[in-house]
Coordinates of C-alpha atoms in Angstrom, one line a residue:
Chain A
X1 CA -63.3 18.3 -115.0
X2 CA -61.0 15.8 -113.4
X3 CA -62.2 12.3 -113.5
X4 CA -60.9 8.9 -112.4
X5 CA -62.7 5.6 -113.6
X6 CA -61.5 2.4 -112.1
X7 CA -62.0 -1.2 -113.5
X8 CA -60.7 -4.6 -112.9
X9 CA -62.5 -5.7 -109.8
X10 CA -64.3 -9.0 -109.4
X11 CA -64.4 -12.2 -107.4
X12 CA -61.1 -14.1 -106.8
X13 CA -60.0 -16.9 -104.7
X14 CA -57.6 -16.4 -101.7
X15 CA -54.0 -16.6 -102.8
X16 CA -54.8 -15.5 -106.4
X17 CA -53.9 -12.3 -108.1
X18 CA -55.9 -9.3 -109.7
X19 CA -54.9 -6.0 -111.3
X20 CA -57.0 -2.9 -111.0
X21 CA -56.8 0.0 -113.5
X22 CA -57.8 3.6 -113.2
X23 CA -58.0 5.8 -116.2
X24 CA -57.5 9.6 -115.5
X25 CA -58.9 12.4 -117.6
X26 CA -59.3 16.2 -117.1
X27 CA -55.9 16.9 -115.8
X28 CA -52.2 16.3 -116.6
X29 CA -51.8 12.8 -115.2
X30 CA -48.0 13.0 -115.5
X31 CA -47.8 15.8 -113.1
X32 CA -49.6 14.4 -110.0
X33 CA -49.1 11.7 -107.3
X34 CA -51.9 9.2 -107.1
X35 CA -53.3 6.9 -104.4
X36 CA -55.5 3.9 -103.9
X37 CA -57.7 3.8 -100.9
X38 CA -60.0 0.9 -99.9
X39 CA -63.2 0.4 -98.0
X40 CA -64.4 -3.0 -96.6
X41 CA -68.2 -3.5 -97.1
X42 CA -69.9 -1.3 -94.4
X43 CA -66.5 -0.3 -92.9
X44 CA -64.3 2.8 -92.9
X45 CA -61.5 4.0 -95.1
X46 CA -58.1 2.5 -95.3
X47 CA -55.2 4.1 -97.4
X48 CA -53.4 1.5 -99.5
X49 CA -50.7 3.0 -101.6
X50 CA -49.2 6.0 -103.2
X51 CA -47.1 6.7 -106.3
X52 CA -45.4 10.0 -106.9
X53 CA -45.9 11.9 -110.3
X54 CA -42.6 10.4 -111.7
X55 CA -43.2 6.9 -110.4
X56 CA -39.8 7.0 -108.5
X57 CA -41.4 6.9 -105.2
X58 CA -43.9 4.4 -103.9
X59 CA -45.3 3.9 -100.5
X60 CA -47.6 1.2 -99.0
X61 CA -49.7 0.4 -96.0
X62 CA -48.2 -2.3 -93.8
X63 CA -51.3 -4.5 -94.4
X64 CA -50.4 -4.8 -98.3
X65 CA -46.5 -4.2 -98.3
X66 CA -44.9 -7.1 -100.2
X67 CA -48.2 -8.2 -101.9
X68 CA -49.3 -5.1 -103.8
X69 CA -47.6 -3.0 -106.3
X70 CA -48.7 0.4 -107.5
X71 CA -47.6 1.7 -110.9
X72 CA -48.5 4.2 -113.7
X73 CA -48.3 4.3 -117.5
X74 CA -48.3 8.1 -118.4
X75 CA -48.9 7.0 -122.1
X76 CA -52.1 5.6 -121.2
X77 CA -53.1 8.1 -118.4
X78 CA -53.5 4.9 -116.2
X79 CA -53.0 3.9 -112.7
X80 CA -52.6 0.3 -111.7
X81 CA -52.7 -1.7 -108.6
X82 CA -51.3 -5.2 -108.9
X83 CA -52.6 -7.3 -106.0
X84 CA -50.9 -10.7 -105.3
X85 CA -51.5 -13.3 -102.6
X86 CA -54.9 -11.8 -102.0
X87 CA -56.6 -12.5 -98.6
X88 CA -60.2 -12.5 -97.5
X89 CA -59.5 -9.3 -95.6
X90 CA -58.6 -7.6 -98.9
X91 CA -62.2 -7.6 -99.8
X92 CA -63.3 -3.9 -100.4
X93 CA -64.1 -1.2 -102.7
X94 CA -61.0 0.1 -104.2
X95 CA -60.9 3.9 -105.0
X96 CA -58.3 5.5 -107.2
X97 CA -57.7 9.1 -105.7
X98 CA -55.6 12.0 -107.0
X99 CA -53.8 14.2 -104.5
X100 CA -55.5 17.4 -103.7
X101 CA -54.6 20.7 -105.2
X102 CA -56.1 24.0 -104.0
X103 CA -55.8 27.1 -106.0
X104 CA -52.4 27.7 -104.8
X105 CA -50.7 24.4 -103.6
X106 CA -50.9 20.6 -104.1
X107 CA -50.8 18.2 -101.1
X108 CA -49.6 14.6 -101.4
X109 CA -51.6 13.3 -98.5
X110 CA -55.0 15.0 -99.0
X111 CA -57.4 13.0 -101.3
X112 CA -59.5 14.6 -104.0
X113 CA -61.0 13.7 -106.4
X114 CA -62.0 10.1 -106.0
X115 CA -63.1 7.7 -108.6
X116 CA -66.4 5.7 -108.1
X117 CA -64.5 2.7 -106.9
X118 CA -64.2 -1.0 -108.0
X119 CA -65.3 -3.9 -105.7
X120 CA -62.8 -6.8 -105.1
X121 CA -64.2 -9.8 -103.4
X122 CA -61.8 -12.4 -102.1
X123 CA -63.6 -15.6 -101.4
X124 CA -63.3 -19.3 -102.0
Chain B
X1 CA -49.4 4.3 -85.4
X2 CA -51.5 7.3 -84.7
X3 CA -55.3 6.4 -84.0
X4 CA -58.1 8.7 -84.8
X5 CA -61.2 8.4 -82.6
X6 CA -64.3 10.1 -83.8
X7 CA -67.4 10.9 -81.6
X8 CA -70.2 10.4 -81.5
X9 CA -70.5 7.3 -83.7
X10 CA -74.0 8.5 -84.7
X11 CA -75.5 11.9 -84.4
X12 CA -79.3 12.5 -85.0
X13 CA -80.2 16.0 -85.8
X14 CA -82.9 18.0 -87.9
X15 CA -82.3 20.3 -90.8
X16 CA -81.4 23.8 -89.7
X17 CA -79.8 22.6 -86.5
X18 CA -76.0 22.9 -85.7
X19 CA -73.8 19.8 -86.0
X20 CA -70.6 19.3 -84.0
X21 CA -68.5 16.3 -84.9
X22 CA -65.2 15.5 -82.9
X23 CA -62.0 13.7 -83.9
X24 CA -59.3 12.9 -81.2
X25 CA -55.8 11.7 -82.1
X26 CA -53.8 9.3 -79.9
X27 CA -50.8 11.8 -80.2
X28 CA -50.3 15.3 -81.7
X29 CA -50.8 15.6 -85.5
X30 CA -50.3 19.4 -85.4
X31 CA -52.7 20.8 -88.0
X32 CA -52.3 17.9 -90.4
X33 CA -56.0 16.9 -90.4
X34 CA -58.8 16.5 -92.9
X35 CA -62.4 15.9 -93.1
X36 CA -64.3 13.8 -95.6
X37 CA -68.0 13.4 -96.5
X38 CA -69.3 10.3 -97.8
X39 CA -73.0 9.8 -99.0
X40 CA -74.5 6.4 -99.6
X41 CA -73.2 4.7 -102.7
X42 CA -70.8 7.5 -103.3
X43 CA -67.1 8.1 -103.0
X44 CA -65.9 10.4 -100.3
X45 CA -65.2 14.1 -101.0
X46 CA -62.8 16.4 -99.2
X47 CA -64.4 19.0 -97.1
X48 CA -61.6 20.4 -94.9
X49 CA -57.8 20.1 -95.0
X50 CA -54.9 21.4 -92.7
X51 CA -57.6 21.4 -89.9
X52 CA -59.4 24.7 -90.9
X53 CA -59.2 25.2 -94.8
X54 CA -62.1 24.6 -96.7
X55 CA -61.6 22.7 -100.0
X56 CA -62.6 24.1 -103.4
X57 CA -66.3 24.6 -103.7
X58 CA -67.3 23.6 -100.2
X59 CA -69.9 25.7 -98.6
X60 CA -69.2 28.1 -95.7
X61 CA -71.5 26.3 -93.3
X62 CA -68.7 23.6 -93.1
X63 CA -66.0 24.8 -90.5
X64 CA -63.0 22.8 -89.2
X65 CA -61.1 23.8 -86.2
X66 CA -58.5 22.4 -83.6
X67 CA -54.9 21.5 -83.5
X68 CA -52.6 18.9 -81.8
X69 CA -54.9 16.1 -80.7
X70 CA -58.5 17.6 -80.7
X71 CA -60.4 18.7 -83.7
X72 CA -64.0 19.7 -84.6
X73 CA -66.0 19.7 -87.7
X74 CA -69.0 22.1 -87.3
X75 CA -71.8 22.5 -89.7
X76 CA -73.6 25.6 -88.9
X77 CA -77.1 25.0 -90.2
X78 CA -77.8 21.5 -91.7
X79 CA -79.2 21.2 -95.0
X80 CA -80.9 18.0 -96.2
X81 CA -77.9 17.0 -98.4
X82 CA -75.5 17.2 -95.3
X83 CA -76.8 13.8 -93.9
X84 CA -73.9 11.5 -94.6
X85 CA -71.0 9.8 -92.9
X86 CA -68.0 12.0 -92.1
X87 CA -64.4 10.7 -91.7
X88 CA -61.4 12.5 -90.3
X89 CA -57.9 11.7 -91.5
X90 CA -54.3 12.6 -90.5
X91 CA -51.1 12.8 -92.5
X92 CA -48.7 13.8 -89.6
X93 CA -46.1 11.2 -90.4
X94 CA -46.5 11.3 -94.1
X95 CA -44.7 9.6 -95.8
X96 CA -45.4 6.8 -95.3
X97 CA -48.3 6.7 -92.9
X98 CA -51.9 7.9 -93.2
X99 CA -54.8 7.0 -91.0
X100 CA -58.6 7.7 -90.9
X101 CA -61.1 7.8 -88.1
X102 CA -63.9 5.2 -87.9
X103 CA -66.6 7.8 -89.0
X104 CA -69.5 9.5 -87.7
X105 CA -73.0 8.9 -89.1
X106 CA -75.0 12.1 -89.3
X107 CA -78.6 11.1 -89.7
X108 CA -81.9 12.9 -89.9
X109 CA -83.8 13.1 -86.6

């Protein structure tokens, strides 16, 4: 069973940094691209970042480009999101998400499964 | 940027009734559209991808249709566990852009 467990959320002041982690299990982590998706309290979903299976390609939403960095450590089955220069509008639950694979194909930009999320609150 | 607009914002129905949820794109996304279900306090889960394909383990009462700019998620006969928020998502310009609709809340009448 594919499982994703996020950690690292908390309360941080504007302008500071935070690093989120996501430990993957139940699948071959090194073979699949991974995403971060966030959800502000009471709001909808916003895609944040993606890293391909080999780490050689990364993509970011315009709202976080230049401030956030997605990375992965294959030896630890762990996905990271380094968040710098945090803003109050970055307050959200951050979900770690694997790209979806059906019985026949994998799709980079469909999301499933999702972790349970970790809450990041940016406030002074 | 492609904007997805979902309607209605809230849909009030009873168990056993048929639900029809709409998602409209600001420009054509071909068939690159998905639907997600999110229950309170839980992460979303994928229901439909490529507009009409059910994801693994999704009951047949969930059906997706449409192409271009107009899409529909139909739940043929509502079960108590179907009351949740539903989001559509497009990947037409991937990489690097992905966008979600604002959601439709399906509540018990």
